[in-house]
Coordinates of C-alpha atoms in Angstrom, one line a residue:
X1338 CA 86.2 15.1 29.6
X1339 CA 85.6 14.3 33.4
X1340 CA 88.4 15.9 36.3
X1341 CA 89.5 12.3 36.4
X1342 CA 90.4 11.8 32.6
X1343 CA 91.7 15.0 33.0
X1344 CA 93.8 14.3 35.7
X1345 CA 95.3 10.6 33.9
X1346 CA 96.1 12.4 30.6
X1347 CA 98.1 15.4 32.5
X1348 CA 100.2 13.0 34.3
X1349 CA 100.9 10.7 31.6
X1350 CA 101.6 14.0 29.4
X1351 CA 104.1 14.9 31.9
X1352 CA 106.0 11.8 32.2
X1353 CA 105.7 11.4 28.3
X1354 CA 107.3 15.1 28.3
X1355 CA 110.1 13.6 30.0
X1356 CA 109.5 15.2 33.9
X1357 CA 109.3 11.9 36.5
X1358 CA 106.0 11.8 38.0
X1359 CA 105.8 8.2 40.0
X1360 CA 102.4 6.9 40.9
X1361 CA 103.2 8.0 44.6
X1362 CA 103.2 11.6 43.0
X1363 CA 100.3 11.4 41.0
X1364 CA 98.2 10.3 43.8
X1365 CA 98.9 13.3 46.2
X1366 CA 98.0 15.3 43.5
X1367 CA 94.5 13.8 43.4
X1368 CA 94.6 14.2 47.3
X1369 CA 95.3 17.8 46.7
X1370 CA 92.2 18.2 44.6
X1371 CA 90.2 17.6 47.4
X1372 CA 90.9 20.3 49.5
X1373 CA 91.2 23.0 46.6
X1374 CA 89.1 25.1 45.2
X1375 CA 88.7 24.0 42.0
X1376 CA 87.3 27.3 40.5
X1377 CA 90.5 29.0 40.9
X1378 CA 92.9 28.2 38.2
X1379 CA 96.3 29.3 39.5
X1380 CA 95.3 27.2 43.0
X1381 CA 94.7 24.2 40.9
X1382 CA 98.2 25.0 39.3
X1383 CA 99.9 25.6 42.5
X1384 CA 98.8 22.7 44.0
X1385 CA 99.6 20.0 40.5
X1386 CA 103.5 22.3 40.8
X1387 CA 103.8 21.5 44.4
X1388 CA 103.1 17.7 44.3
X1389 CA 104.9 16.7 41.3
X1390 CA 107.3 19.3 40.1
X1391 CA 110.9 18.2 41.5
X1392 CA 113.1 21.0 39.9
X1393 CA 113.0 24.3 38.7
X1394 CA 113.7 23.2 35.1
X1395 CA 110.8 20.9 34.8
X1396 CA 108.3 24.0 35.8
X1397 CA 108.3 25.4 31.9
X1398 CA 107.5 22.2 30.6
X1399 CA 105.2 21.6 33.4
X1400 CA 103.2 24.9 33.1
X1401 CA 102.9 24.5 29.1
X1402 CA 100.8 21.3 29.7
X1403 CA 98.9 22.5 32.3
X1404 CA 97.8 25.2 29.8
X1405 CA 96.8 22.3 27.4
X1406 CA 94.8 20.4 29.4
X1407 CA 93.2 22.8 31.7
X1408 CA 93.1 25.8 29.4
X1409 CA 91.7 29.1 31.1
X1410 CA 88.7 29.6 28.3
X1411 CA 87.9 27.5 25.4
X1412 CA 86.5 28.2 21.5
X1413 CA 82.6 29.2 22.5
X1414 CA 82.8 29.8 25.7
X1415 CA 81.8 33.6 26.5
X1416 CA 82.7 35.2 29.8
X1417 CA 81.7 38.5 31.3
X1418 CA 84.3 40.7 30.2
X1419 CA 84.6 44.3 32.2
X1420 CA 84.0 47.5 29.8
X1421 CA 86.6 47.8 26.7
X1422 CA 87.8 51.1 25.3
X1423 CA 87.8 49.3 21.8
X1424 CA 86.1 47.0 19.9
X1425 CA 89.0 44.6 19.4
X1426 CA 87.1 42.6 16.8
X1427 CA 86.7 45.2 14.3
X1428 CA 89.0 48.4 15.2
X1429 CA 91.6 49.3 12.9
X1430 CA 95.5 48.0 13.7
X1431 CA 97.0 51.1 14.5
X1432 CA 93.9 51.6 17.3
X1433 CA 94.9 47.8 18.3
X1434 CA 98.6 48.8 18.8
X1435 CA 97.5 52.0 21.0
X1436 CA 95.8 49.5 23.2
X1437 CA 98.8 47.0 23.2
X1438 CA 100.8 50.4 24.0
X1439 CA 98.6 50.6 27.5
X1440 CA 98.6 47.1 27.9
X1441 CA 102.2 46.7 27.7
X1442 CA 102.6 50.1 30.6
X1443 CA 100.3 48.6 33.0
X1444 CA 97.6 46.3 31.8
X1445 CA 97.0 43.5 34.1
X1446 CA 97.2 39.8 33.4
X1447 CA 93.9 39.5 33.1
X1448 CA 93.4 41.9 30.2
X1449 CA 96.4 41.0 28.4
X1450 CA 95.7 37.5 28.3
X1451 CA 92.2 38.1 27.1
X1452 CA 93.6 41.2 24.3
X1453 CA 95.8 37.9 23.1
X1454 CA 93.2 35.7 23.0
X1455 CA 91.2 38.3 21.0
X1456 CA 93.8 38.9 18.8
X1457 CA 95.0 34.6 18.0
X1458 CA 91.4 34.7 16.9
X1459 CA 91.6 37.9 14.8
X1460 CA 95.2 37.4 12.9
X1461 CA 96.6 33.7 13.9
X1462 CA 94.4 31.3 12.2
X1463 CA 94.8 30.3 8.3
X1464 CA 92.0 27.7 6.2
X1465 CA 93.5 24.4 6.1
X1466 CA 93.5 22.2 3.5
X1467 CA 91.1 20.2 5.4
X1468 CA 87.1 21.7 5.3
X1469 CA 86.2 23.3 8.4
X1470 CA 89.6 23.5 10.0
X1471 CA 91.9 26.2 10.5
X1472 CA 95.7 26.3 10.9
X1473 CA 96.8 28.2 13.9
X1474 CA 100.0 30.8 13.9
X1475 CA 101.7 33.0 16.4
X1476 CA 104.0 34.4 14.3
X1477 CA 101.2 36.6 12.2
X1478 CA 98.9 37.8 15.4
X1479 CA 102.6 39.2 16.1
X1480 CA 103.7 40.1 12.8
X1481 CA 100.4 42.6 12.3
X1482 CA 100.9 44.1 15.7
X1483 CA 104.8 44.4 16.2
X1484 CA 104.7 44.5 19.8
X1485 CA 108.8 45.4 20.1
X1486 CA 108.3 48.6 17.8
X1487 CA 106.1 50.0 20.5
X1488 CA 108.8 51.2 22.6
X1489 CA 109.4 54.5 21.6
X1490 CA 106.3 55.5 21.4
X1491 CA 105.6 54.3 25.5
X1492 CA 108.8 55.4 26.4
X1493 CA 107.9 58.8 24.9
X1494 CA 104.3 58.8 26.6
X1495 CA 105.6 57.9 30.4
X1496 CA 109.0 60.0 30.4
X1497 CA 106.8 63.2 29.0
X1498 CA 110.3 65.7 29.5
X1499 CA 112.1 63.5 32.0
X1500 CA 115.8 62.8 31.0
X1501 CA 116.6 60.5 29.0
X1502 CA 118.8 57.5 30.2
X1503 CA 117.9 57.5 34.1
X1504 CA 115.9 54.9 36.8
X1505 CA 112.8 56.1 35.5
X1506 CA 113.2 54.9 31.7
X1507 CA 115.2 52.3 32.9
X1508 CA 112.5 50.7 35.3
X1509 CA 110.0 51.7 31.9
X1510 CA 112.0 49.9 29.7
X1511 CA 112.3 46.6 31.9
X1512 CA 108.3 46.6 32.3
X1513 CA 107.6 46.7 28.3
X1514 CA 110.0 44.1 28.3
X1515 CA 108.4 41.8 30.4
X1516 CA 104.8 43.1 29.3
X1517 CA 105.9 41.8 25.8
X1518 CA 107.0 38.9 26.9
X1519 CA 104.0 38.0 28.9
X1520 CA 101.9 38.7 25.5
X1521 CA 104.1 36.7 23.3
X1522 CA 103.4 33.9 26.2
X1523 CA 99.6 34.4 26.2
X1524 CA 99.4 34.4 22.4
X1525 CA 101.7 31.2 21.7
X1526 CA 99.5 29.7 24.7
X1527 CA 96.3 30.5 22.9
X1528 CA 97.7 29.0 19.6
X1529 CA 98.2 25.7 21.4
X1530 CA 94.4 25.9 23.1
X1531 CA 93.4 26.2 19.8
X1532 CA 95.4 23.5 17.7
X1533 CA 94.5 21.1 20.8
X1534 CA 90.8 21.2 20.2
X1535 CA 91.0 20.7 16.6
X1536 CA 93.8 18.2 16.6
X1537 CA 93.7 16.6 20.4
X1538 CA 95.3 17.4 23.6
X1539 CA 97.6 14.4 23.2
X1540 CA 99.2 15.4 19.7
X1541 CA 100.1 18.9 20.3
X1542 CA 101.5 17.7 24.0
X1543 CA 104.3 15.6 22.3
X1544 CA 105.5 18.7 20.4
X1545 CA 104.6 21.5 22.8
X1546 CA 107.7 20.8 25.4
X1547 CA 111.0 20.4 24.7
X1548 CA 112.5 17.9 27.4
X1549 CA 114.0 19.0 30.3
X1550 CA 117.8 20.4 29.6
X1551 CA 119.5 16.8 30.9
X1552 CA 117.6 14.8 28.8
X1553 CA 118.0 16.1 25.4
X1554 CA 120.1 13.9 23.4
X1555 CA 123.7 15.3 22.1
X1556 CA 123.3 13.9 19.0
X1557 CA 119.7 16.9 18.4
X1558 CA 121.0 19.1 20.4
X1559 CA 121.1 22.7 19.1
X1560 CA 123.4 25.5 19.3
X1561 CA 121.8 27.3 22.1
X1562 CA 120.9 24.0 24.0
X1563 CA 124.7 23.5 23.9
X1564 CA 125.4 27.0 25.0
X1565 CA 123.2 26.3 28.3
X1566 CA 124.8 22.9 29.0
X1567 CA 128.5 25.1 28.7
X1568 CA 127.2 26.9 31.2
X1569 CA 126.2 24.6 33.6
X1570 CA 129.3 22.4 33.5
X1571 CA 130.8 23.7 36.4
X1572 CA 127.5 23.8 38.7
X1573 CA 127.0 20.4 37.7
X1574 CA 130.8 19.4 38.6
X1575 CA 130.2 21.3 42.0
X1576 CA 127.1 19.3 42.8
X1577 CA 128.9 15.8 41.5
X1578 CA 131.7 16.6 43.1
X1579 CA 129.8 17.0 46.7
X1580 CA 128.0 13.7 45.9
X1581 CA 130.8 11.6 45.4
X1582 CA 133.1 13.1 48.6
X1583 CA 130.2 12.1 50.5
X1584 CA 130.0 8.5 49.3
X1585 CA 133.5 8.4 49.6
X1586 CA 133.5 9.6 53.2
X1587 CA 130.6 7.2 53.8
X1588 CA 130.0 3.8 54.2
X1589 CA 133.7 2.8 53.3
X1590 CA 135.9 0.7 55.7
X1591 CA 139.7 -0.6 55.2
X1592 CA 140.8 -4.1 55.7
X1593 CA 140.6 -5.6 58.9
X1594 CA 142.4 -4.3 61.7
X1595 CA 143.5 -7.7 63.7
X1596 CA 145.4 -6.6 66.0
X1597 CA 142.7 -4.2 67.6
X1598 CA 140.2 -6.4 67.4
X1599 CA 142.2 -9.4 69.2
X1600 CA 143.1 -6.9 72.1
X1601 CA 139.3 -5.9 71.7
X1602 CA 138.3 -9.4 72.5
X1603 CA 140.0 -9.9 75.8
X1604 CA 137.4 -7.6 77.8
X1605 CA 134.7 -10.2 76.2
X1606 CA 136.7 -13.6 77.4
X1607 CA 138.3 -13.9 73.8
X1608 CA 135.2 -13.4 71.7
X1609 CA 135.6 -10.6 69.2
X1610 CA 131.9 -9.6 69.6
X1611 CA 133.4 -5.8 68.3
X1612 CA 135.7 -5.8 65.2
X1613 CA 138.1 -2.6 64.2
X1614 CA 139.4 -1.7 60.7
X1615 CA 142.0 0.2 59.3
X1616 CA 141.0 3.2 57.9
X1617 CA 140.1 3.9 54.2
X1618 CA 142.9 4.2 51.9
X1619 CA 141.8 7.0 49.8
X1620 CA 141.8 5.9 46.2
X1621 CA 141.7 8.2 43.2
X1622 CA 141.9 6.9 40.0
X1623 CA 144.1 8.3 36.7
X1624 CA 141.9 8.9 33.8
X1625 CA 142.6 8.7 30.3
X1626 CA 139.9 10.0 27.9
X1627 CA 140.0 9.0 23.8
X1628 CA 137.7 10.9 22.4
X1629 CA 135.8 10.8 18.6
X1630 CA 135.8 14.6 17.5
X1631 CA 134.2 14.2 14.6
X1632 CA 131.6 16.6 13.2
X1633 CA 129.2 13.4 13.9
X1634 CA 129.6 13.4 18.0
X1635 CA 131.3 16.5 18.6
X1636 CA 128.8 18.1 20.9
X1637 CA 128.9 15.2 23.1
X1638 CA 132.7 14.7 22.8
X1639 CA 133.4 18.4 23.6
X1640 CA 130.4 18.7 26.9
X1641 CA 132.2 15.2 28.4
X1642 CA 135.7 16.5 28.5
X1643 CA 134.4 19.9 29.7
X1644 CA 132.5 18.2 32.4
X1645 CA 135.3 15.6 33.1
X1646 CA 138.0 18.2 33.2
X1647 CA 135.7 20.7 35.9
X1648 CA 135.9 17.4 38.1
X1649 CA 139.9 16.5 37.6
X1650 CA 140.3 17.2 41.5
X1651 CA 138.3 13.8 42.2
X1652 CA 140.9 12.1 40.2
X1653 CA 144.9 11.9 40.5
X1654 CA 145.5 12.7 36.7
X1655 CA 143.3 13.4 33.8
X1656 CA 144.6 13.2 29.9
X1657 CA 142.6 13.5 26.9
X1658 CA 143.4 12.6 23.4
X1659 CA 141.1 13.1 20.2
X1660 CA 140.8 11.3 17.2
X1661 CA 139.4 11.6 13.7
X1662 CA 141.2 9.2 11.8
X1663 CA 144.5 10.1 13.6
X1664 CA 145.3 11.2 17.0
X1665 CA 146.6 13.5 19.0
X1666 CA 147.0 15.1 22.7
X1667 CA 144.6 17.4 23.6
X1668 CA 145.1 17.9 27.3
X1669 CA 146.7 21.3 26.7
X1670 CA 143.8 23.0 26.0
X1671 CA 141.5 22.6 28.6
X1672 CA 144.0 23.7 31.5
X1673 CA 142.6 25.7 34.6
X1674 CA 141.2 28.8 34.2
X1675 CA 140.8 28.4 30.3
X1676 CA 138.0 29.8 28.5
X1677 CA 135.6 27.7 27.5
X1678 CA 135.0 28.5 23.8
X1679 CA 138.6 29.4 23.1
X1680 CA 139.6 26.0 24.4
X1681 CA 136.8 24.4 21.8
X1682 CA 138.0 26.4 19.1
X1683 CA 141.5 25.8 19.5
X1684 CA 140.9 22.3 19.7
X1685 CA 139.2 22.6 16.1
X1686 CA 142.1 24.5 14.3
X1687 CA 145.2 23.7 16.4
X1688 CA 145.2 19.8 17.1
X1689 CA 146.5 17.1 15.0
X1690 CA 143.0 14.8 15.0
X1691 CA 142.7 14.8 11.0
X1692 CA 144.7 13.1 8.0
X1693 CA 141.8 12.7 5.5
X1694 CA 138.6 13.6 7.3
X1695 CA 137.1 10.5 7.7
X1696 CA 136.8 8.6 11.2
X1697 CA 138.9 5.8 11.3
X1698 CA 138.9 3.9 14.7
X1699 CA 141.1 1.3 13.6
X1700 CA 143.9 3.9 12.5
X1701 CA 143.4 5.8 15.3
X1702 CA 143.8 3.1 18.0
X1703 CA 146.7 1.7 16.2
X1704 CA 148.6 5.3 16.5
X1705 CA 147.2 6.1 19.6
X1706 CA 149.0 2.2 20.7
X1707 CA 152.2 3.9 19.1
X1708 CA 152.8 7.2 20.2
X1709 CA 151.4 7.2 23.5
X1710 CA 150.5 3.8 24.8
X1711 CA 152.4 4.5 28.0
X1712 CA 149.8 6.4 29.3
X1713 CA 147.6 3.4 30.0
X1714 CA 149.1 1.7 33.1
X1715 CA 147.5 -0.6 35.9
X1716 CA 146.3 2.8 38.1
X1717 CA 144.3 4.0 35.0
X1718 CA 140.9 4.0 34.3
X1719 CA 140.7 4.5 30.1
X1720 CA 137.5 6.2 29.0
X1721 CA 136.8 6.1 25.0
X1722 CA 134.2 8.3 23.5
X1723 CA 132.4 7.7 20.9
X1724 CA 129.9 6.2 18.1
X1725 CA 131.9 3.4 16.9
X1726 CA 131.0 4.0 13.5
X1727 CA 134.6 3.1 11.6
X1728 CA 133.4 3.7 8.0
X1729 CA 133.8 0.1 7.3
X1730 CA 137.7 0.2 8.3
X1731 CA 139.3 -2.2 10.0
X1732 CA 138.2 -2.3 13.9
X1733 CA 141.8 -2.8 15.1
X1734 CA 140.5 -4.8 17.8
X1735 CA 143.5 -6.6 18.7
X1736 CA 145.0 -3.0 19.8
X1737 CA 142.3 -2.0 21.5
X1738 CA 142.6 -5.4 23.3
X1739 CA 145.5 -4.9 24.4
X1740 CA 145.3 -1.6 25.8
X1741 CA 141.8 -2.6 27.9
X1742 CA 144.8 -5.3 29.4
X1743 CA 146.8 -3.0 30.6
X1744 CA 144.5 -0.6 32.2
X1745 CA 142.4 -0.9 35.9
X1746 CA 139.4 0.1 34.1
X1747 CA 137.9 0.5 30.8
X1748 CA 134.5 2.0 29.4
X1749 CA 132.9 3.0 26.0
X1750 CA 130.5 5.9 25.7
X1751 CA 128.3 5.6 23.2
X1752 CA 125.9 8.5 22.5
X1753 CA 123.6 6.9 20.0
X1754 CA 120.4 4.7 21.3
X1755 CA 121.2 1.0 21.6
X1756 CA 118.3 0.3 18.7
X1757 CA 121.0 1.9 16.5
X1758 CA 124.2 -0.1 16.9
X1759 CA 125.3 -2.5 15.0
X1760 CA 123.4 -1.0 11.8
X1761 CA 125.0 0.9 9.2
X1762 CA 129.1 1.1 9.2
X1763 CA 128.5 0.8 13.4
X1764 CA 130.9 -2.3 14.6
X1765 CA 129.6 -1.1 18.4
X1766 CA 129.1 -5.2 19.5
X1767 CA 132.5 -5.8 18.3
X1768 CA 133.9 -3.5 20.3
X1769 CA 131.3 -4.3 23.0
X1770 CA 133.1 -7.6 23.2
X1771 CA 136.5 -5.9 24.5
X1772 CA 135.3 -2.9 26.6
X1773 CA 132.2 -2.4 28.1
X1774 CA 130.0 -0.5 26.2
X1775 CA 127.1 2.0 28.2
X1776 CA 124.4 4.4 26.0
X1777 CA 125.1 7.9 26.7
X1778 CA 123.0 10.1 25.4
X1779 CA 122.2 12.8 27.5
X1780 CA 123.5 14.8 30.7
X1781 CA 121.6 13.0 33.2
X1782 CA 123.6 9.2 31.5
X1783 CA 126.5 11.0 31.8
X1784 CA 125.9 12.1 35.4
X1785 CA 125.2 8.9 36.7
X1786 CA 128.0 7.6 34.4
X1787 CA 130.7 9.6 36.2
X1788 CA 129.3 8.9 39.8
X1789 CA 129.9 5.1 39.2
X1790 CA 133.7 6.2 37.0
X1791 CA 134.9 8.3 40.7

């Protein structure tokens, strides 16, 4: 494969991978390959990160497929290799764990990434069903060698009668840390070297990286994903918050000051050549957020009213209600200051959201219409969240109707793909008809959601 194929496949990986590369992008990077020397790796690297890698998140992702398709060795290729203590193709595994032991002290990168390498091709590979091919594991090159039982044993060697519990062990332990990292790294990097050449670059790219952590979908994300996005609800409010106090502060003008401008016009024999406006009366809406809570959506229910509560100073009043297949008030427990699990938990046991644990939108309309329908009002923007998928109960569209009347604005955030409404028990177009309806799936929809809502 030429530099050039090379170069095409990377960049389409990466925008495949879900990091933006534009064409503008991709050709500064071949620019940059010009005035490189291609021989060193980590330049080439360098110089793909620094034309078309836009935030920190993207670099994991980024560095993953630049392993893939411009690996440091491949299968066959032999390099001169400095002098080894050990024959690392036949030694014994407790002699290989002594090595890993000096590796993980103070071995270079170099010779770490060659031990792993060494070792995939020992322990990681299993016959396929296929002739001739192998299957390809990290899990037993670190199963036979148990890197994190090594430890004691290095702690033990280093310390040699030095208390116990000090900077020294400290500073010890923090390096076989990252040593061990570094290894696991190099072997699960190896693995994918190796399942590229025998399955192609392009197949192992699509399930190599995860996407970036504000485009994975609510509705797959996972426990730990969630976890993150928890934690960067309020960074994220900050920055959203900045953004929209800037467009507010820019580019907005009140109605037309006549007076001025008349009195203007008198220096330019009664030609306003220069008009002046009042200034901008500052306008901050109330929000009123329905939400499904349903095991179904909950993870996207649950990060919206985090994120829209961190931002309630950019509107005049927030209120959030939650629904299964009845409803109830839900504002209490996300007040300033609350924790943010406690809040989610109490939410699950506390509030009033379930009769017979199956969503009902219809229901839930009708006795939201009931008990609190005075909420909606001509200063309120009415935010409904969720799937629209009703169980084949009646839509109560009339209801809903009505309240979209009443209220300045209305909106429906839905978090599955649009390919998917409509099918199944989803009455999404129906409800489309009444409210606007927007795909939500992931942070970055939601992001630019909210900009436009404020």
């Amino acid at each position: 494969m030429s530099l050039i194929d090379r170069h095409v496949g990377f960049v389409r990986a990466l925008r495949e991978a879900g990091i933006p590369v534009s064409v503008a992008e991709g050709l500064d990077a071949a620019h940059a390959l010009r005035v490189i020397e291609l021989s060193e790796r980590e330049s080439l690297r360098a110089a793909y990160a620094a034309t078309l890698v836009k935030k920190p998140a993207y670099r994991p992702g980024f560095d993953v497929l630049f392993d893939l398709w411009f690996p440091a060795s491949t299968s066959g290729m032999h390099a001169e290799r400095a002098e080894r203590p050990i024959d690392l193709e036949t030694a014994p595994v407790p002699e290989l764990r002594d090595h890993l032991a000096r590796l993980l002290t103070g071995g270079g990168d170099q010779e770490l990434r060659e031990f792993a390498q060494a070792m995939v091709g020992r322990f990681g590979h299993q016959p396929a069903a296929t002739p001739g091919r192998q299957n390809w594991f990290s899990y037993s090159v670190m199963r036979a060698l148990s890197p994190e039982t090594l430890m004691a044993r290095i702690l033990q060697n280093v310390l040699q009668g030095q208390e116990r519990g000090g900077l020294a062990e400290r500073n010890a332990r923090r390096t076989v840390y990252d040593n061990t990292r570094r290894f696991e790294e190099a072997v699960a990097t190896d693995v994918r070297r190796r399942i590229a050449e025998d399955s192609g670059i392009e197949r192992i790219a699509r399930s190599a990286v995860r996407p970036p952590l504000d485009q994975i979908d609510f509705l797959r994300i996972t426990k730990a994903d969630l976890a993150r996005l928890r934690r960067e609800v309020h960074p994220l409010a900050r920055r959203l918050a900045t953004r929209l106090t800037i467009k507010q502060r820019k580019g907005r003008r009140g109605r037309l000051d006549f007076r001025r401008t008349v009195r203007a016009s008198l220096q330019s024999g009664g030609v306003p050549l220069t008009t002046h406006f009042r200034p901008p009366r500052p306008h901050k809406p109330e929000l009123v957020v329905l939400c499904d809570t349903s095991d179904s959506v909950s993870s996207f229910a649950h990060f919206t009213l985090l994120l829209t509560y961190a931002l309630r100073e950019q509107f005049t009043k927030v209120r959030a209600f939650g629904f299964v297949d009845t409803v109830d008030e839900i504002t209490r427990f996300f007040v300033p200051g609350a924790d943010v699990v406690e809040a989610l938990t109490r939410l699950t046991t506390e509030a009033d959201m379930v009769r017979f644990g199956r969503t009902n939108y219809g229901h839930s309309l009708e006795r939201f219409a009931e008990r609190y329908g005075d909420a909606v009002g001509p200063r309120t923007s009415l935010l409904i969240l969720g799937d629209a998928r009703s169980n084949y109960q009646p839509p109560a569209l009339d209801v809903l109707r009505s309240l979209v009347g009443r209220s300045r604005h209305a909106y429906w955030l839905n978090p599955e793909p649009v390919a998917q409404w409509d099918t199944g028990d989803s009455v999404a177009s129906e409800y489309g008809a009444v409210v606007p309806m927007h795909e939500c799936r992931n942070v970055a929809q939601l992001t630019a959601f909210i900009e436009t809502l404020a």
